[in-house]
Amino acid sequence: DQQVKQNSPSLSVQEGRISILNCDYTNSMFDYFLWYKKYPAEGPTFLISISSIKDKNEDGRFTVFLNKSAKHLSLHIVPSQPGDSAVYFCAASAGNDYKLSFGAGTTVTVRA
Amino acid sequence: DVKVTQSSRYLVKRTGEKVFLECVQDMDHENMFWYRQDPGLGLRLIYFSYDVKMKEKGDIPEGYSVSREKKERFSLILESASTNQTSMYLCASMEANYGYTFGSGTRLTVV
């Protein structure tokens, strides 16, 4: 049973607008969350992360929000650019465990 | 920059063949991982290793084994390939800061 869920398989957004990607998790032991971006025929690359002691982390156009009570996190991309078209994976880990649990991914398409 | 190299980008193998997927990292990382990526399922952990000659099962180890004889190399072995092992295989390494670095992946097709 997947402990990290991305319920939207795809998202289409116009260039310049905001992209919002959502992620839910079931394991209350998760305390570190990451977003990865993947282009076709390439490995995933790290985008942004957040620890459970925070509720927001920002890096340039990318912001991740964490709602621990709802076991929900979201990634905001503002403004969206054509190069943001990719698959985005949400991932989580617990304590000192180095293993990551991944969601199914959301394919983002940014329209010109 | 850490580099993780997977020896093959594309492989086509026959059912029943023994298949070796090789992964090499150049930053002396202790931790290495093998995932497979399938549509709608995301990345699922097959095996991982925290040190040389050490291996641990992930979430879907059935039909796979691994070898880590040297720190920089982590091999995934399909003992007898089956069509349901057709997938994208991703190797990753990391140090203790939760920074995974992935290889480019191997697209394996079993016919």
PDB file of N, CA and C in Angstrom, chain B residues 43-101:
ATOM      1  N   LEU B  43       8.018   5.448  -8.011  1.00  0.00           N
ATOM      2  CA  LEU B  43       9.267   4.734  -7.789  1.00  0.00           C
ATOM      3  C   LEU B  43       9.094   3.785  -6.602  1.00  0.00           C
ATOM      4  N   ARG B  44       9.449   2.534  -6.815  1.00  0.00           N
ATOM      5  CA  ARG B  44       9.349   1.546  -5.745  1.00  0.00           C
ATOM      6  C   ARG B  44      10.736   0.967  -5.467  1.00  0.00           C
ATOM      7  N   LEU B  45      11.042   0.851  -4.190  1.00  0.00           N
ATOM      8  CA  LEU B  45      12.371   0.426  -3.768  1.00  0.00           C
ATOM      9  C   LEU B  45      12.513  -1.091  -3.880  1.00  0.00           C
ATOM     10  N   ILE B  46      13.569  -1.528  -4.577  1.00  0.00           N
ATOM     11  CA  ILE B  46      13.811  -2.949  -4.760  1.00  0.00           C
ATOM     12  C   ILE B  46      14.786  -3.459  -3.698  1.00  0.00           C
ATOM     13  N   TYR B  47      15.967  -2.878  -3.667  1.00  0.00           N
ATOM     14  CA  TYR B  47      17.007  -3.231  -2.706  1.00  0.00           C
ATOM     15  C   TYR B  47      17.807  -1.970  -2.390  1.00  0.00           C
ATOM     16  N   PHE B  48      18.468  -1.991  -1.246  1.00  0.00           N
ATOM     17  CA  PHE B  48      19.386  -0.922  -0.918  1.00  0.00           C
ATOM     18  C   PHE B  48      20.573  -1.471  -0.129  1.00  0.00           C
ATOM     19  N   SER B  49      21.584  -0.639  -0.017  1.00  0.00           N
ATOM     20  CA  SER B  49      22.818  -1.058   0.651  1.00  0.00           C
ATOM     21  C   SER B  49      23.406   0.123   1.393  1.00  0.00           C
ATOM     22  N   TYR B  50      23.754  -0.097   2.661  1.00  0.00           N
ATOM     23  CA  TYR B  50      24.355   0.964   3.471  1.00  0.00           C
ATOM     24  C   TYR B  50      25.879   0.846   3.545  1.00  0.00           C
ATOM     25  N   ASP B  51      26.414  -0.242   3.003  1.00  0.00           N
ATOM     26  CA  ASP B  51      27.867  -0.411   3.078  1.00  0.00           C
ATOM     27  C   ASP B  51      28.265  -1.560   2.167  1.00  0.00           C
ATOM     28  N   VAL B  52      29.554  -1.676   1.969  1.00  0.00           N
ATOM     29  CA  VAL B  52      30.070  -2.763   1.129  1.00  0.00           C
ATOM     30  C   VAL B  52      29.624  -4.105   1.709  1.00  0.00           C
ATOM     31  N   LYS B  53      29.239  -4.993   0.823  1.00  0.00           N
ATOM     32  CA  LYS B  53      28.801  -6.349   1.146  1.00  0.00           C
ATOM     33  C   LYS B  53      27.534  -6.381   1.998  1.00  0.00           C
ATOM     34  N   MET B  54      26.905  -5.273   2.191  1.00  0.00           N
ATOM     35  CA  MET B  54      25.673  -5.207   2.963  1.00  0.00           C
ATOM     36  C   MET B  54      24.505  -4.951   2.012  1.00  0.00           C
ATOM     37  N   LYS B  55      23.386  -5.629   2.231  1.00  0.00           N
ATOM     38  CA  LYS B  55      22.211  -5.412   1.404  1.00  0.00           C
ATOM     39  C   LYS B  55      20.963  -5.612   2.245  1.00  0.00           C
ATOM     40  N   GLU B  56      19.944  -4.862   1.880  1.00  0.00           N
ATOM     41  CA  GLU B  56      18.665  -4.966   2.567  1.00  0.00           C
ATOM     42  C   GLU B  56      17.555  -4.992   1.527  1.00  0.00           C
ATOM     43  N   LYS B  57      16.502  -5.752   1.776  1.00  0.00           N
ATOM     44  CA  LYS B  57      15.373  -5.794   0.870  1.00  0.00           C
ATOM     45  C   LYS B  57      14.553  -4.522   1.009  1.00  0.00           C
ATOM     46  N   GLY B  58      14.071  -4.076  -0.136  1.00  0.00           N
ATOM     47  CA  GLY B  58      13.144  -2.958  -0.135  1.00  0.00           C
ATOM     48  C   GLY B  58      11.710  -3.458  -0.137  1.00  0.00           C
ATOM     49  N   ASP B  59      10.864  -2.754  -0.849  1.00  0.00           N
ATOM     50  CA  ASP B  59       9.438  -3.088  -0.845  1.00  0.00           C
ATOM     51  C   ASP B  59       9.066  -4.192  -1.841  1.00  0.00           C
ATOM     52  N   ILE B  60       9.862  -4.338  -2.905  1.00  0.00           N
ATOM     53  CA  ILE B  60       9.517  -5.318  -3.955  1.00  0.00           C
ATOM     54  C   ILE B  60      10.759  -6.112  -4.373  1.00  0.00           C
ATOM     55  N   PRO B  61      11.358  -6.895  -3.479  1.00  0.00           N
ATOM     56  CA  PRO B  61      12.600  -7.591  -3.813  1.00  0.00           C
ATOM     57  C   PRO B  61      12.436  -8.887  -4.602  1.00  0.00           C
ATOM     58  N   GLU B  62      11.215  -9.373  -4.709  1.00  0.00           N
ATOM     59  CA  GLU B  62      11.008 -10.695  -5.312  1.00  0.00           C
ATOM     60  C   GLU B  62      11.476 -10.705  -6.767  1.00  0.00           C
ATOM     61  N   GLY B  63      12.278 -11.704  -7.094  1.00  0.00           N
ATOM     62  CA  GLY B  63      12.785 -11.853  -8.453  1.00  0.00           C
ATOM     63  C   GLY B  63      14.086 -11.120  -8.718  1.00  0.00           C
ATOM     64  N   TYR B  64      14.590 -10.428  -7.677  1.00  0.00           N
ATOM     65  CA  TYR B  64      15.816  -9.641  -7.811  1.00  0.00           C
ATOM     66  C   TYR B  64      16.822 -10.043  -6.739  1.00  0.00           C
ATOM     67  N   SER B  65      18.083  -9.802  -7.025  1.00  0.00           N
ATOM     68  CA  SER B  65      19.125  -9.849  -6.019  1.00  0.00           C
ATOM     69  C   SER B  65      20.104  -8.718  -6.321  1.00  0.00           C
ATOM     70  N   VAL B  66      21.024  -8.473  -5.410  1.00  0.00           N
ATOM     71  CA  VAL B  66      21.986  -7.392  -5.598  1.00  0.00           C
ATOM     72  C   VAL B  66      23.361  -7.848  -5.156  1.00  0.00           C
ATOM     73  N   SER B  67      24.341  -7.077  -5.583  1.00  0.00           N
ATOM     74  CA  SER B  67      25.715  -7.340  -5.192  1.00  0.00           C
ATOM     75  C   SER B  67      26.408  -6.018  -4.963  1.00  0.00           C
ATOM     76  N   ARG B  68      27.160  -5.926  -3.845  1.00  0.00           N
ATOM     77  CA  ARG B  68      27.956  -4.725  -3.574  1.00  0.00           C
ATOM     78  C   ARG B  68      29.318  -5.181  -3.034  1.00  0.00           C
ATOM     79  N   GLU B  69      30.195  -5.472  -3.969  1.00  0.00           N
ATOM     80  CA  GLU B  69      31.548  -5.940  -3.627  1.00  0.00           C
ATOM     81  C   GLU B  69      32.497  -4.764  -3.400  1.00  0.00           C
ATOM     82  N   LYS B  70      32.211  -3.648  -4.047  1.00  0.00           N
ATOM     83  CA  LYS B  70      33.017  -2.437  -3.865  1.00  0.00           C
ATOM     84  C   LYS B  70      32.076  -1.281  -3.540  1.00  0.00           C
ATOM     85  N   LYS B  71      32.602  -0.312  -2.823  1.00  0.00           N
ATOM     86  CA  LYS B  71      31.766   0.780  -2.349  1.00  0.00           C
ATOM     87  C   LYS B  71      31.109   1.530  -3.492  1.00  0.00           C
ATOM     88  N   GLU B  72      31.809   1.687  -4.596  1.00  0.00           N
ATOM     89  CA  GLU B  72      31.300   2.526  -5.671  1.00  0.00           C
ATOM     90  C   GLU B  72      30.322   1.804  -6.602  1.00  0.00           C
ATOM     91  N   ARG B  73      30.198   0.507  -6.477  1.00  0.00           N
ATOM     92  CA  ARG B  73      29.425  -0.257  -7.458  1.00  0.00           C
ATOM     93  C   ARG B  73      28.310  -1.050  -6.783  1.00  0.00           C
ATOM     94  N   PHE B  74      27.108  -0.924  -7.330  1.00  0.00           N
ATOM     95  CA  PHE B  74      25.948  -1.625  -6.783  1.00  0.00           C
ATOM     96  C   PHE B  74      25.203  -2.227  -7.966  1.00  0.00           C
ATOM     97  N   SER B  75      25.177  -3.557  -8.013  1.00  0.00           N
ATOM     98  CA  SER B  75      24.607  -4.247  -9.164  1.00  0.00           C
ATOM     99  C   SER B  75      23.261  -4.849  -8.810  1.00  0.00           C
ATOM    100  N   LEU B  76      22.324  -4.743  -9.739  1.00  0.00           N
ATOM    101  CA  LEU B  76      21.011  -5.365  -9.602  1.00  0.00           C
ATOM    102  C   LEU B  76      20.965  -6.559 -10.546  1.00  0.00           C
ATOM    103  N   ILE B  77      20.507  -7.691 -10.026  1.00  0.00           N
ATOM    104  CA  ILE B  77      20.491  -8.926 -10.801  1.00  0.00           C
ATOM    105  C   ILE B  77      19.062  -9.445 -10.890  1.00  0.00           C
ATOM    106  N   LEU B  78      18.633  -9.693 -12.109  1.00  0.00           N
ATOM    107  CA  LEU B  78      17.371 -10.376 -12.327  1.00  0.00           C
ATOM    108  C   LEU B  78      17.711 -11.823 -12.596  1.00  0.00           C
ATOM    109  N   GLU B  79      17.389 -12.681 -11.666  1.00  0.00           N
ATOM    110  CA  GLU B  79      17.844 -14.067 -11.735  1.00  0.00           C
ATOM    111  C   GLU B  79      17.286 -14.794 -12.959  1.00  0.00           C
ATOM    112  N   SER B  80      16.024 -14.558 -13.261  1.00  0.00           N
ATOM    113  CA  SER B  80      15.376 -15.162 -14.429  1.00  0.00           C
ATOM    114  C   SER B  80      14.326 -14.171 -14.909  1.00  0.00           C
ATOM    115  N   ALA B  81      14.698 -13.377 -15.884  1.00  0.00           N
ATOM    116  CA  ALA B  81      13.863 -12.242 -16.272  1.00  0.00           C
ATOM    117  C   ALA B  81      12.469 -12.695 -16.704  1.00  0.00           C
ATOM    118  N   SER B  82      11.483 -11.893 -16.300  1.00  0.00           N
ATOM    119  CA  SER B  82      10.100 -12.157 -16.711  1.00  0.00           C
ATOM    120  C   SER B  82       9.511 -10.879 -17.291  1.00  0.00           C
ATOM    121  N   THR B  83       8.436 -11.016 -18.041  1.00  0.00           N
ATOM    122  CA  THR B  83       7.870  -9.847 -18.722  1.00  0.00           C
ATOM    123  C   THR B  83       7.384  -8.786 -17.740  1.00  0.00           C
ATOM    124  N   ASN B  84       6.994  -9.187 -16.533  1.00  0.00           N
ATOM    125  CA  ASN B  84       6.528  -8.189 -15.563  1.00  0.00           C
ATOM    126  C   ASN B  84       7.685  -7.412 -14.922  1.00  0.00           C
ATOM    127  N   GLN B  85       8.890  -7.726 -15.336  1.00  0.00           N
ATOM    128  CA  GLN B  85      10.045  -6.939 -14.899  1.00  0.00           C
ATOM    129  C   GLN B  85      10.449  -5.898 -15.939  1.00  0.00           C
ATOM    130  N   THR B  86       9.675  -5.805 -17.000  1.00  0.00           N
ATOM    131  CA  THR B  86       9.861  -4.708 -17.948  1.00  0.00           C
ATOM    132  C   THR B  86       9.554  -3.408 -17.232  1.00  0.00           C
ATOM    133  N   SER B  87      10.544  -2.507 -17.201  1.00  0.00           N
ATOM    134  CA  SER B  87      10.389  -1.302 -16.401  1.00  0.00           C
ATOM    135  C   SER B  87      11.570  -0.362 -16.633  1.00  0.00           C
ATOM    136  N   MET B  88      11.471   0.824 -16.020  1.00  0.00           N
ATOM    137  CA  MET B  88      12.611   1.731 -15.934  1.00  0.00           C
ATOM    138  C   MET B  88      13.274   1.493 -14.579  1.00  0.00           C
ATOM    139  N   TYR B  89      14.564   1.205 -14.589  1.00  0.00           N
ATOM    140  CA  TYR B  89      15.301   0.941 -13.360  1.00  0.00           C
ATOM    141  C   TYR B  89      16.218   2.126 -13.053  1.00  0.00           C
ATOM    142  N   LEU B  90      16.114   2.612 -11.836  1.00  0.00           N
ATOM    143  CA  LEU B  90      16.864   3.789 -11.419  1.00  0.00           C
ATOM    144  C   LEU B  90      17.737   3.455 -10.217  1.00  0.00           C
ATOM    145  N   CYS B  91      19.007   3.792 -10.340  1.00  0.00           N
ATOM    146  CA  CYS B  91      19.963   3.630  -9.251  1.00  0.00           C
ATOM    147  C   CYS B  91      20.185   4.992  -8.609  1.00  0.00           C
ATOM    148  N   ALA B  92      20.394   5.023  -7.303  1.00  0.00           N
ATOM    149  CA  ALA B  92      20.673   6.277  -6.613  1.00  0.00           C
ATOM    150  C   ALA B  92      21.728   6.044  -5.545  1.00  0.00           C
ATOM    151  N   SER B  93      22.468   7.093  -5.259  1.00  0.00           N
ATOM    152  CA  SER B  93      23.377   7.053  -4.119  1.00  0.00           C
ATOM    153  C   SER B  93      23.136   8.289  -3.275  1.00  0.00           C
ATOM    154  N   MET B  94      23.536   8.216  -2.014  1.00  0.00           N
ATOM    155  CA  MET B  94      23.356   9.384  -1.154  1.00  0.00           C
ATOM    156  C   MET B  94      24.332   9.341   0.004  1.00  0.00           C
ATOM    157  N   GLU B  95      24.575  10.521   0.572  1.00  0.00           N
ATOM    158  CA  GLU B  95      25.284  10.645   1.824  1.00  0.00           C
ATOM    159  C   GLU B  95      24.263  11.026   2.874  1.00  0.00           C
ATOM    160  N   ALA B  96      24.682  11.301   4.063  1.00  0.00           N
ATOM    161  CA  ALA B  96      23.748  11.383   5.186  1.00  0.00           C
ATOM    162  C   ALA B  96      22.882  12.623   5.218  1.00  0.00           C
ATOM    163  N   ASN B  97      22.878  13.433   4.165  1.00  0.00           N
ATOM    164  CA  ASN B  97      22.090  14.656   4.158  1.00  0.00           C
ATOM    165  C   ASN B  97      20.798  14.497   3.369  1.00  0.00           C
ATOM    166  N   TYR B  98      20.365  13.257   3.151  1.00  0.00           N
ATOM    167  CA  TYR B  98      19.133  12.955   2.422  1.00  0.00           C
ATOM    168  C   TYR B  98      19.171  13.390   0.966  1.00  0.00           C
ATOM    169  N   GLY B  99      20.349  13.708   0.466  1.00  0.00           N
ATOM    170  CA  GLY B  99      20.430  14.088  -0.944  1.00  0.00           C
ATOM    171  C   GLY B  99      20.638  12.894  -1.836  1.00  0.00           C
ATOM    172  N   TYR B 100      19.564  12.395  -2.424  1.00  0.00           N
ATOM    173  CA  TYR B 100      19.685  11.320  -3.400  1.00  0.00           C
ATOM    174  C   TYR B 100      20.199  11.900  -4.716  1.00  0.00           C
ATOM    175  N   THR B 101      21.144  11.190  -5.334  1.00  0.00           N
ATOM    176  CA  THR B 101      21.526  11.489  -6.709  1.00  0.00           C
ATOM    177  C   THR B 101      21.205  10.252  -7.535  1.00  0.00           C
TER     178      THR B 101
END
